[in-house]
XYZ file of N, CA and C in Angstrom:
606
model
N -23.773 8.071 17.217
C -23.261 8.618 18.465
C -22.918 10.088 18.340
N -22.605 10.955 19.590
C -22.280 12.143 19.563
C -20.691 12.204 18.919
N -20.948 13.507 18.383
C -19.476 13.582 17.484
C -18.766 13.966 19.078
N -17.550 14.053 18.418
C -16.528 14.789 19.676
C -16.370 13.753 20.973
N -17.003 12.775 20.869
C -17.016 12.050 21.700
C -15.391 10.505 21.457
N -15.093 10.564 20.602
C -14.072 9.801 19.873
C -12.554 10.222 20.876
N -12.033 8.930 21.693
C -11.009 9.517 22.727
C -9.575 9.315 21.641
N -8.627 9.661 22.183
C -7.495 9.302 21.654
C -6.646 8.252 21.357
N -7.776 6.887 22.105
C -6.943 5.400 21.226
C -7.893 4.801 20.590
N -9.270 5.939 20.080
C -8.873 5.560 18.810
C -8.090 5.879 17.258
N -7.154 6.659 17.700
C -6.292 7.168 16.898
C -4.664 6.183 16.639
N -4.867 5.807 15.557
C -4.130 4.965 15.017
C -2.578 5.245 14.799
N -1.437 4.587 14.656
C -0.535 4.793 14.120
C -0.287 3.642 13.170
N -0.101 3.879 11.690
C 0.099 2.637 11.092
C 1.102 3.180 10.103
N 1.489 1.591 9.672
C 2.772 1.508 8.655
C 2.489 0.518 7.678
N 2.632 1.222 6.200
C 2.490 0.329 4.900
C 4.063 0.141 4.310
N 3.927 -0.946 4.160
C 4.854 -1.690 3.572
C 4.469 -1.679 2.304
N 5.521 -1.672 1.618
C 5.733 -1.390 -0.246
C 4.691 -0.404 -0.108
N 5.646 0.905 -0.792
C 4.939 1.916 -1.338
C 4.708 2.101 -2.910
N 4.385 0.967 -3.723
C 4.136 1.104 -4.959
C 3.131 1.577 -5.528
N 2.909 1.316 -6.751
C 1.412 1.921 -7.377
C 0.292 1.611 -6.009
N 0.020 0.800 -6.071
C -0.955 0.287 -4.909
C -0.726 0.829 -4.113
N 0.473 0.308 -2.966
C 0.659 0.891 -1.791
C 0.715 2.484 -1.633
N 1.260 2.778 -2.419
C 1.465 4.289 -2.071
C -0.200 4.832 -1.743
N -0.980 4.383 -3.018
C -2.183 5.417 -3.526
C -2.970 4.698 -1.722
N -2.815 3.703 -1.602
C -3.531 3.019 -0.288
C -2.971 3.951 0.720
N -1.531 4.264 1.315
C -1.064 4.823 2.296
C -1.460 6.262 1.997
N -2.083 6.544 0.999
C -1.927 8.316 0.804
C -3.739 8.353 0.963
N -4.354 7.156 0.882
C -5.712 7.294 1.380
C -5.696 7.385 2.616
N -5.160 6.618 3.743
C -4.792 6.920 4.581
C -4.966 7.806 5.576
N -3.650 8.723 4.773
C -3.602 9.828 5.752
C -5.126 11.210 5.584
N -6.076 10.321 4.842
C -7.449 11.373 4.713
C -8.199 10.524 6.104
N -7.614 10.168 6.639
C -8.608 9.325 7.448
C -8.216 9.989 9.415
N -9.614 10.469 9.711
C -9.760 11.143 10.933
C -9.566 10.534 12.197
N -9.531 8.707 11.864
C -9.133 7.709 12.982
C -7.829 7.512 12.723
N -6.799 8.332 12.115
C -5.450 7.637 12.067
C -4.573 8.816 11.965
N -3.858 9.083 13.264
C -2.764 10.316 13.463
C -1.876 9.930 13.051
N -1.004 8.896 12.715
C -0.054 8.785 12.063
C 0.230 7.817 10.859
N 0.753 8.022 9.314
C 1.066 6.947 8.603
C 2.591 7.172 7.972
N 3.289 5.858 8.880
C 4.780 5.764 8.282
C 4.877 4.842 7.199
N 5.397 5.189 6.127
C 5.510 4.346 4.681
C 6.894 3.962 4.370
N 7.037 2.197 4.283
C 8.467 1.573 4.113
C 8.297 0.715 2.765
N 9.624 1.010 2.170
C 9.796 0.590 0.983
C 10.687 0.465 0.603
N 11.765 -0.314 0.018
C 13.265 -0.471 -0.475
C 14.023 0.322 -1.540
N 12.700 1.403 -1.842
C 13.427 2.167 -2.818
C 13.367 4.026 -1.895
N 14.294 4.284 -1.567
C 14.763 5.528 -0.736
C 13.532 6.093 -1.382
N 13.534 6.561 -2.706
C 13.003 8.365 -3.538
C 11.045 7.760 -3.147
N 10.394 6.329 -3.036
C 9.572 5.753 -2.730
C 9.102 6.741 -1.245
N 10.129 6.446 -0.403
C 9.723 6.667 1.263
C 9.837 7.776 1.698
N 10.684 8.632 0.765
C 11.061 10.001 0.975
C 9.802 10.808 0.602
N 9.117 10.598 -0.895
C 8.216 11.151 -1.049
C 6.839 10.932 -0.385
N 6.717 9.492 0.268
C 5.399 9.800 0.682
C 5.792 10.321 2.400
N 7.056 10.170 2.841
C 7.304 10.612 3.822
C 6.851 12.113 4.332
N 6.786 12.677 2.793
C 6.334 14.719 2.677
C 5.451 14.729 2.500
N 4.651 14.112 2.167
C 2.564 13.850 1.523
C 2.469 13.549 2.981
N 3.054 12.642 3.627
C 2.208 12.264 5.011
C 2.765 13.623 6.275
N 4.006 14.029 6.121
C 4.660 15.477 6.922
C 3.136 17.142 6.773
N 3.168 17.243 5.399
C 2.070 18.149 4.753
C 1.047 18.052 5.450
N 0.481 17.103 5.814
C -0.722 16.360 6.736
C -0.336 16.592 8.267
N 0.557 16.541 8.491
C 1.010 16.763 10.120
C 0.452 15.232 10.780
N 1.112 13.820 9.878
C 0.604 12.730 9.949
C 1.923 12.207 9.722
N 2.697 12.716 9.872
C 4.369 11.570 9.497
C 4.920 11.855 10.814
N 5.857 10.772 11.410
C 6.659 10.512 12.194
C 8.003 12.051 12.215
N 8.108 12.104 13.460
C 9.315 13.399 14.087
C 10.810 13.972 12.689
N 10.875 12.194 12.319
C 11.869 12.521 11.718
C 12.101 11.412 10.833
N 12.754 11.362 9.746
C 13.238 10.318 8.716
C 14.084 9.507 9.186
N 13.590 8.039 9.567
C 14.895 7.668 9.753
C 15.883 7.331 8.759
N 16.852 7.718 8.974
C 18.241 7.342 7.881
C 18.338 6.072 6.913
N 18.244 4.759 8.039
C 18.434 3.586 7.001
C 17.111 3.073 7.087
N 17.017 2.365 5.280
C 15.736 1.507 5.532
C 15.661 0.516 5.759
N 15.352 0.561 7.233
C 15.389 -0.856 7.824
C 14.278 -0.839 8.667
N 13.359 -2.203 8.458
C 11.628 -2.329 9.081
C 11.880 -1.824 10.287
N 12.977 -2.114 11.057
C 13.288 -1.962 12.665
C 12.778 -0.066 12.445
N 13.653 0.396 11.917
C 12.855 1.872 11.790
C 11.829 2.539 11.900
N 11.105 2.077 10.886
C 9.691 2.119 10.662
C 8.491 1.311 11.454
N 9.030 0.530 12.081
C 7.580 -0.236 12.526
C 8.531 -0.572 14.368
N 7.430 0.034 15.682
C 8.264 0.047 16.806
C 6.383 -0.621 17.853
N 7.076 -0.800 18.637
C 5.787 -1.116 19.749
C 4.883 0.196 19.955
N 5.124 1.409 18.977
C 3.862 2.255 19.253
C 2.662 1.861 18.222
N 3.397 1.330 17.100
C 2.528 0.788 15.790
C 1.223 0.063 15.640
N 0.600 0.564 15.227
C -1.229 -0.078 15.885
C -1.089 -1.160 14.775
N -0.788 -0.721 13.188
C -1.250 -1.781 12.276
C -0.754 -1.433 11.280
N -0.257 -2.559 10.572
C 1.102 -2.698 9.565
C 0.364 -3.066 8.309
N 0.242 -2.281 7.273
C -0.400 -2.981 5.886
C 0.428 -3.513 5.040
N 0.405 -4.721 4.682
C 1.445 -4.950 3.690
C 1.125 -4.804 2.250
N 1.386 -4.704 1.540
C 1.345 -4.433 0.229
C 2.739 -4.826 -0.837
N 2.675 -5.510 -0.971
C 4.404 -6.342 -1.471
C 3.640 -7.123 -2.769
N 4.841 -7.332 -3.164
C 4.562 -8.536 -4.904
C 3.955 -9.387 -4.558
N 4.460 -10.020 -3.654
C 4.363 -11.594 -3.550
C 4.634 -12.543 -2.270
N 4.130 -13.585 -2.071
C 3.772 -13.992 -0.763
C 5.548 -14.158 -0.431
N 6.666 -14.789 -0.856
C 7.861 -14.788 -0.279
C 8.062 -13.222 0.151
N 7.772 -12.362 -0.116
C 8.442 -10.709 0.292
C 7.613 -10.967 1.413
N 6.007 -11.318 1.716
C 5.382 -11.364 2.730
C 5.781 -11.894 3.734
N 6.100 -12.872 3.867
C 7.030 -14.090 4.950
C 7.901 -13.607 5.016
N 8.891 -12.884 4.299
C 10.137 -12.410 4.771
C 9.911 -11.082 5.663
N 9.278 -10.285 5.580
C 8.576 -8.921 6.444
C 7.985 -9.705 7.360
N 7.241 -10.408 7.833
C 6.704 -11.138 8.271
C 7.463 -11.912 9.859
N 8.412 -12.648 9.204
C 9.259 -14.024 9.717
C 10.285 -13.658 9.872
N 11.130 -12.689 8.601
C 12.550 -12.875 8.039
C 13.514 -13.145 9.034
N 14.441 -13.375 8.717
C 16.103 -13.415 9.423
C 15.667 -12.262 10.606
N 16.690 -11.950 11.140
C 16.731 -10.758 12.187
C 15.441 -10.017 12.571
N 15.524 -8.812 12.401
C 14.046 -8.054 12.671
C 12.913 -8.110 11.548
N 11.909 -8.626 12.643
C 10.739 -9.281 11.805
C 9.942 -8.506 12.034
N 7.909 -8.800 11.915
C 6.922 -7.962 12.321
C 7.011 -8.781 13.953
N 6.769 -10.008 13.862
C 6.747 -10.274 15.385
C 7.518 -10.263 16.564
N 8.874 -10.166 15.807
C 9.849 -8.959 16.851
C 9.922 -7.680 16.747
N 9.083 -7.227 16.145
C 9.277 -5.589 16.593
C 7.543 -5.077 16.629
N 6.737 -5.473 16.646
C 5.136 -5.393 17.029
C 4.948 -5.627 18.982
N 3.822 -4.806 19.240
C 3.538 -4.862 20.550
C 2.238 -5.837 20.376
N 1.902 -6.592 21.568
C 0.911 -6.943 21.511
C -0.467 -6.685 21.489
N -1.399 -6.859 20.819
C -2.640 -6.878 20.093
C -2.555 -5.761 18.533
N -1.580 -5.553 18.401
C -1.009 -5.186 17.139
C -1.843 -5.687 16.130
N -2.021 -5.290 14.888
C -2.562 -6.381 13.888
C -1.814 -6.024 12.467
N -1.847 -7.182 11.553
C -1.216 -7.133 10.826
C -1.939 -7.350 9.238
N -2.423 -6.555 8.584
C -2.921 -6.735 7.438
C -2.288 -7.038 5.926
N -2.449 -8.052 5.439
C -1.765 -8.480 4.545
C -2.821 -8.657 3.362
N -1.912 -7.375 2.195
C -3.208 -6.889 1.342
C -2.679 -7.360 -0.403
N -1.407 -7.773 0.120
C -0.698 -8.893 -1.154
C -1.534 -9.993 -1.435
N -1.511 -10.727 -2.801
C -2.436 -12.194 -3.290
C -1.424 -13.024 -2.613
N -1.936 -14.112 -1.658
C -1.203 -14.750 -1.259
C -1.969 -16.257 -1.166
N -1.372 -16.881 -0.973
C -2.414 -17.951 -1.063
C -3.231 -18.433 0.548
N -4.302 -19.088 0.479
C -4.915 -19.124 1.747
C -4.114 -20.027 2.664
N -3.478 -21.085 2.568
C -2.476 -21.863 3.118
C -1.689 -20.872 3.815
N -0.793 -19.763 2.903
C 0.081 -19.077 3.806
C -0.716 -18.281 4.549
N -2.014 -17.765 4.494
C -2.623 -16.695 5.220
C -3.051 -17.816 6.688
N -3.142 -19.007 6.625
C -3.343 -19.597 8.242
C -2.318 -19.856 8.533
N -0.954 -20.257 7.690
C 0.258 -20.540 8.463
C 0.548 -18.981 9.379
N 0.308 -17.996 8.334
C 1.048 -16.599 8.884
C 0.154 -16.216 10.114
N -1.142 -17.062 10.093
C -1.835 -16.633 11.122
C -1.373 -16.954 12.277
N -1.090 -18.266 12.623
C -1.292 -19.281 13.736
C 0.229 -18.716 14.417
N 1.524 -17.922 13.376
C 2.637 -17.961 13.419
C 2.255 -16.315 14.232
N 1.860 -15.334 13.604
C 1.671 -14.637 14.169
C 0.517 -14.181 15.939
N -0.066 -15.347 15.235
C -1.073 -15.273 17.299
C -0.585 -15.954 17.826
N 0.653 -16.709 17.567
C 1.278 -17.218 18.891
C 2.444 -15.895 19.758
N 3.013 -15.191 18.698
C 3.206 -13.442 18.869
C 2.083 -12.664 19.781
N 1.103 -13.139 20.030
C -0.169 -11.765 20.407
C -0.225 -11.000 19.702
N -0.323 -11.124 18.045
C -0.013 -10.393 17.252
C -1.601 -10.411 16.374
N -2.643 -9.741 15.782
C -3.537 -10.133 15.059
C -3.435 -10.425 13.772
N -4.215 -10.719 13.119
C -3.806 -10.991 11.049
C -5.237 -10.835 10.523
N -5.064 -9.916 9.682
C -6.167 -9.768 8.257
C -5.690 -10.304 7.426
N -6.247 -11.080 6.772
C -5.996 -11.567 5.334
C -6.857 -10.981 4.139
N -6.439 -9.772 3.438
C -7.070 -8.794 2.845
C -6.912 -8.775 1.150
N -6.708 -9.156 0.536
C -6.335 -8.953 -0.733
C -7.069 -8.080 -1.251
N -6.481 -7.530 -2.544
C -7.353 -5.881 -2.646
C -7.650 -6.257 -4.517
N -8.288 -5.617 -4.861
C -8.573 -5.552 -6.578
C -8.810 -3.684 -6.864
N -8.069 -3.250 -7.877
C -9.057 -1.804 -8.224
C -7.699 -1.311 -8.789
N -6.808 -1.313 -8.636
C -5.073 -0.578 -9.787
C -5.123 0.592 -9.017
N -3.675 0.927 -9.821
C -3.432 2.749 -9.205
C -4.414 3.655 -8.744
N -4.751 3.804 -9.697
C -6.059 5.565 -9.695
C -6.799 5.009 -8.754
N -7.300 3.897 -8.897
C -8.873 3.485 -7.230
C -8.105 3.504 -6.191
N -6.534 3.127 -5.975
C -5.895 3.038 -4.948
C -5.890 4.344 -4.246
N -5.171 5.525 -5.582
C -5.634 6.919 -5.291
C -6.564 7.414 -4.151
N -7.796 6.728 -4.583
C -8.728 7.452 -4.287
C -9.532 6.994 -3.398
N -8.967 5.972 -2.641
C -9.664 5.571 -1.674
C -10.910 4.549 -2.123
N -11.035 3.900 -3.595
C -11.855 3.306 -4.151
C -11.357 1.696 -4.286
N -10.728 1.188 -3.763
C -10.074 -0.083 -4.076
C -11.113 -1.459 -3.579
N -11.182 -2.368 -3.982
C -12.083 -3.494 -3.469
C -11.139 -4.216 -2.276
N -11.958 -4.651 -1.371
C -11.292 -5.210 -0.555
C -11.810 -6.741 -0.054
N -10.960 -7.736 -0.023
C -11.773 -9.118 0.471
C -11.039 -9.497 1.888
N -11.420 -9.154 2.983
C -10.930 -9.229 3.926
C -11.739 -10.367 4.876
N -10.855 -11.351 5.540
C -11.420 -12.381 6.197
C -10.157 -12.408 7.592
N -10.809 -12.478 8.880
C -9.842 -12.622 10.006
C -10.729 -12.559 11.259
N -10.720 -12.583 12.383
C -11.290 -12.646 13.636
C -12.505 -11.694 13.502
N -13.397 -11.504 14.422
C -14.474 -10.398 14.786
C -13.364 -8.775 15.348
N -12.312 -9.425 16.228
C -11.576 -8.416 16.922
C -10.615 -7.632 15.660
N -9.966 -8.532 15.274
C -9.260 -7.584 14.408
C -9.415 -6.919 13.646
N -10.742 -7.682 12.120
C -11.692 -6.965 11.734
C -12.289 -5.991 12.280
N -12.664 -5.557 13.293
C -13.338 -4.156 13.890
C -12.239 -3.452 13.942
N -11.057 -3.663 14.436
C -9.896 -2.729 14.846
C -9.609 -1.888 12.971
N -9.149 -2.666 12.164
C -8.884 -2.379 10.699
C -9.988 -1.439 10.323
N -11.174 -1.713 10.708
C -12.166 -1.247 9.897
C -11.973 0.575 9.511
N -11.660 0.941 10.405
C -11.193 2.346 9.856
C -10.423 2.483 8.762
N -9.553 1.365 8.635
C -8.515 1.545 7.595
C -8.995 0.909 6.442
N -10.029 0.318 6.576
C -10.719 -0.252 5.150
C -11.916 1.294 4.403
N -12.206 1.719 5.475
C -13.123 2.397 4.830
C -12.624 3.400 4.159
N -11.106 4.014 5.011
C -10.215 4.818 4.140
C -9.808 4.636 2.731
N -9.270 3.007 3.141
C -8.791 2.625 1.531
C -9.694 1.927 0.785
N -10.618 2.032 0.779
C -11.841 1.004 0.308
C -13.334 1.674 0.146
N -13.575 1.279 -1.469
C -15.085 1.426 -1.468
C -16.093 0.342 -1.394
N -15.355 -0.634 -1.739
C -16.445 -1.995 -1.776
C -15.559 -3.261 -0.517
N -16.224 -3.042 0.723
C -15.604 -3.879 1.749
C -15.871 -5.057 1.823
N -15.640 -5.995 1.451
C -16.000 -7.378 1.399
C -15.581 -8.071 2.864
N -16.565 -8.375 3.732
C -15.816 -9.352 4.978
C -16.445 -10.704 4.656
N -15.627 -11.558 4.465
C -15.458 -12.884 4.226
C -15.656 -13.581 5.034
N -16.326 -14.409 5.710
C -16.938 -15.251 6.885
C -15.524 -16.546 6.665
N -15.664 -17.114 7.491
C -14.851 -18.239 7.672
C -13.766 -18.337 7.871
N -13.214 -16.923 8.961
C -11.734 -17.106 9.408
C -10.631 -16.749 7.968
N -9.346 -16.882 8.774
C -8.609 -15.890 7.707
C -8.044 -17.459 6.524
N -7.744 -16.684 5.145
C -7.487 -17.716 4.136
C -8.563 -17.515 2.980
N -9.832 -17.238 3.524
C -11.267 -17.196 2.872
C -11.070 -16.130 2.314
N -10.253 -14.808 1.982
C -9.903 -13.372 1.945
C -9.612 -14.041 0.605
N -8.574 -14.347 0.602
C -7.462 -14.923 -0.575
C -8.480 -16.241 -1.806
N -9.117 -17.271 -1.130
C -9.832 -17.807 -1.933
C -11.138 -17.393 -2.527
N -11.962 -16.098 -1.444
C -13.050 -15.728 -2.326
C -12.832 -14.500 -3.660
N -11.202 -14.310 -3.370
C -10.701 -13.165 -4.284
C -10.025 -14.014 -5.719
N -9.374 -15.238 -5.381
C -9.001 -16.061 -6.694
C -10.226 -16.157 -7.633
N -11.521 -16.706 -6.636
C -12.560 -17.226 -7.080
C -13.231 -15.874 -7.920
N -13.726 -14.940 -7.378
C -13.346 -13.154 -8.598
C -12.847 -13.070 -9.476
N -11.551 -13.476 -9.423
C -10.777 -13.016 -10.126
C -11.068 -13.965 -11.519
N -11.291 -15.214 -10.925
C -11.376 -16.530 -12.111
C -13.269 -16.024 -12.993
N -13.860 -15.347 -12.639
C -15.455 -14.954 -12.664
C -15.443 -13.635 -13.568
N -14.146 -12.559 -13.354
C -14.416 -11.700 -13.937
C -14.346 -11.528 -14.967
């Protein structure tokens, strides 16, 4: 297609959750990406959110202002196109997710989507599904392979399995953070089992 032709929704605002080795190098791929005007980065460790808060400011890609406390309600509001998670482990997931008080599906607008790039198992990736589209909320089930430095660099593997719709919406954000895109046929869960099944091969 003609360049210049690209309107302004498709310009993204998204938010990664856990800014660790992974997350960070994923959220700092990110902000190289020409479909996404904004990336806010949440994480439980202050010196974590502060710094990529100035990597994404430098870019003229971070939010007006810092908010003070870290609390998801902060960071993630009904302007938020798509939330990456990146956490240890599937309980941190469900709790961002579900948790007590402010969750993703109380504070997400609808057709939102929600990418979940933690190993989780495929069981929780259809519970979190069915839990989240009753929200109007979308779900990738993404698990990633490649460590720090590929995270860096926008080189990370990706096994992503979820709708036709949501999958197209993400896809910008895979190609940012991703060199080898894997879409997984068979609905979401298949993300998580064709990545065990890798993992058990390599």
């Amino acid at each position: 297609g003609k360049l210049g032709l690209r309107n302004r929704s498709c310009m993204m605002r998204v938010c990664v959750v856990g800014l660790g080795a992974m997350g960070g190098g994923m959220a700092r791929s990110l902000l190289k990406s020409p479909d996404i005007e904004q990336v806010t980065g949440f994480d439980l460790s202050r010196q974590l959110v502060d710094t990529f808060y100035n990597d994404a400011k430098a870019v003229n890609k971070a939010p007006s202002c810092l908010p003070g406390k870290l609390e998801l309600a902060n960071y993630v509001d009904g302007t938020t196109d798509v939330v990456v998670i990146v956490l240890v482990n599937e309980r941190q997931c469900e709790s961002v997710c579900f948790g007590d008080g402010e969750n993703l599906t109380t504070l997400l607008r609808d057709g939102a989507c929600v990418v979940v790039c933690s190993t989780v198992s495929a069981a929780w990736a259809k519970s979190a599904e069915e839990r989240l589209v009753s929200r109007n909320v979308q779900f990738v089930d993404s698990p990633i392979s490649g460590g720090a430095v590929r995270a860096n660099r926008g080189e990370i593997s990706i096994f992503a399995s979820g709708n036709d719709k949501s999958l197209q919406m993400v896809d910008p954000l895979f190609q940012a953070m991703g060199k080898e895109v894997h879409i997984i046929q068979g609905g979401v869960g298949m993300g998580s089992t064709v990545k065990m099944v890798h993992q058990l091969l390599a």
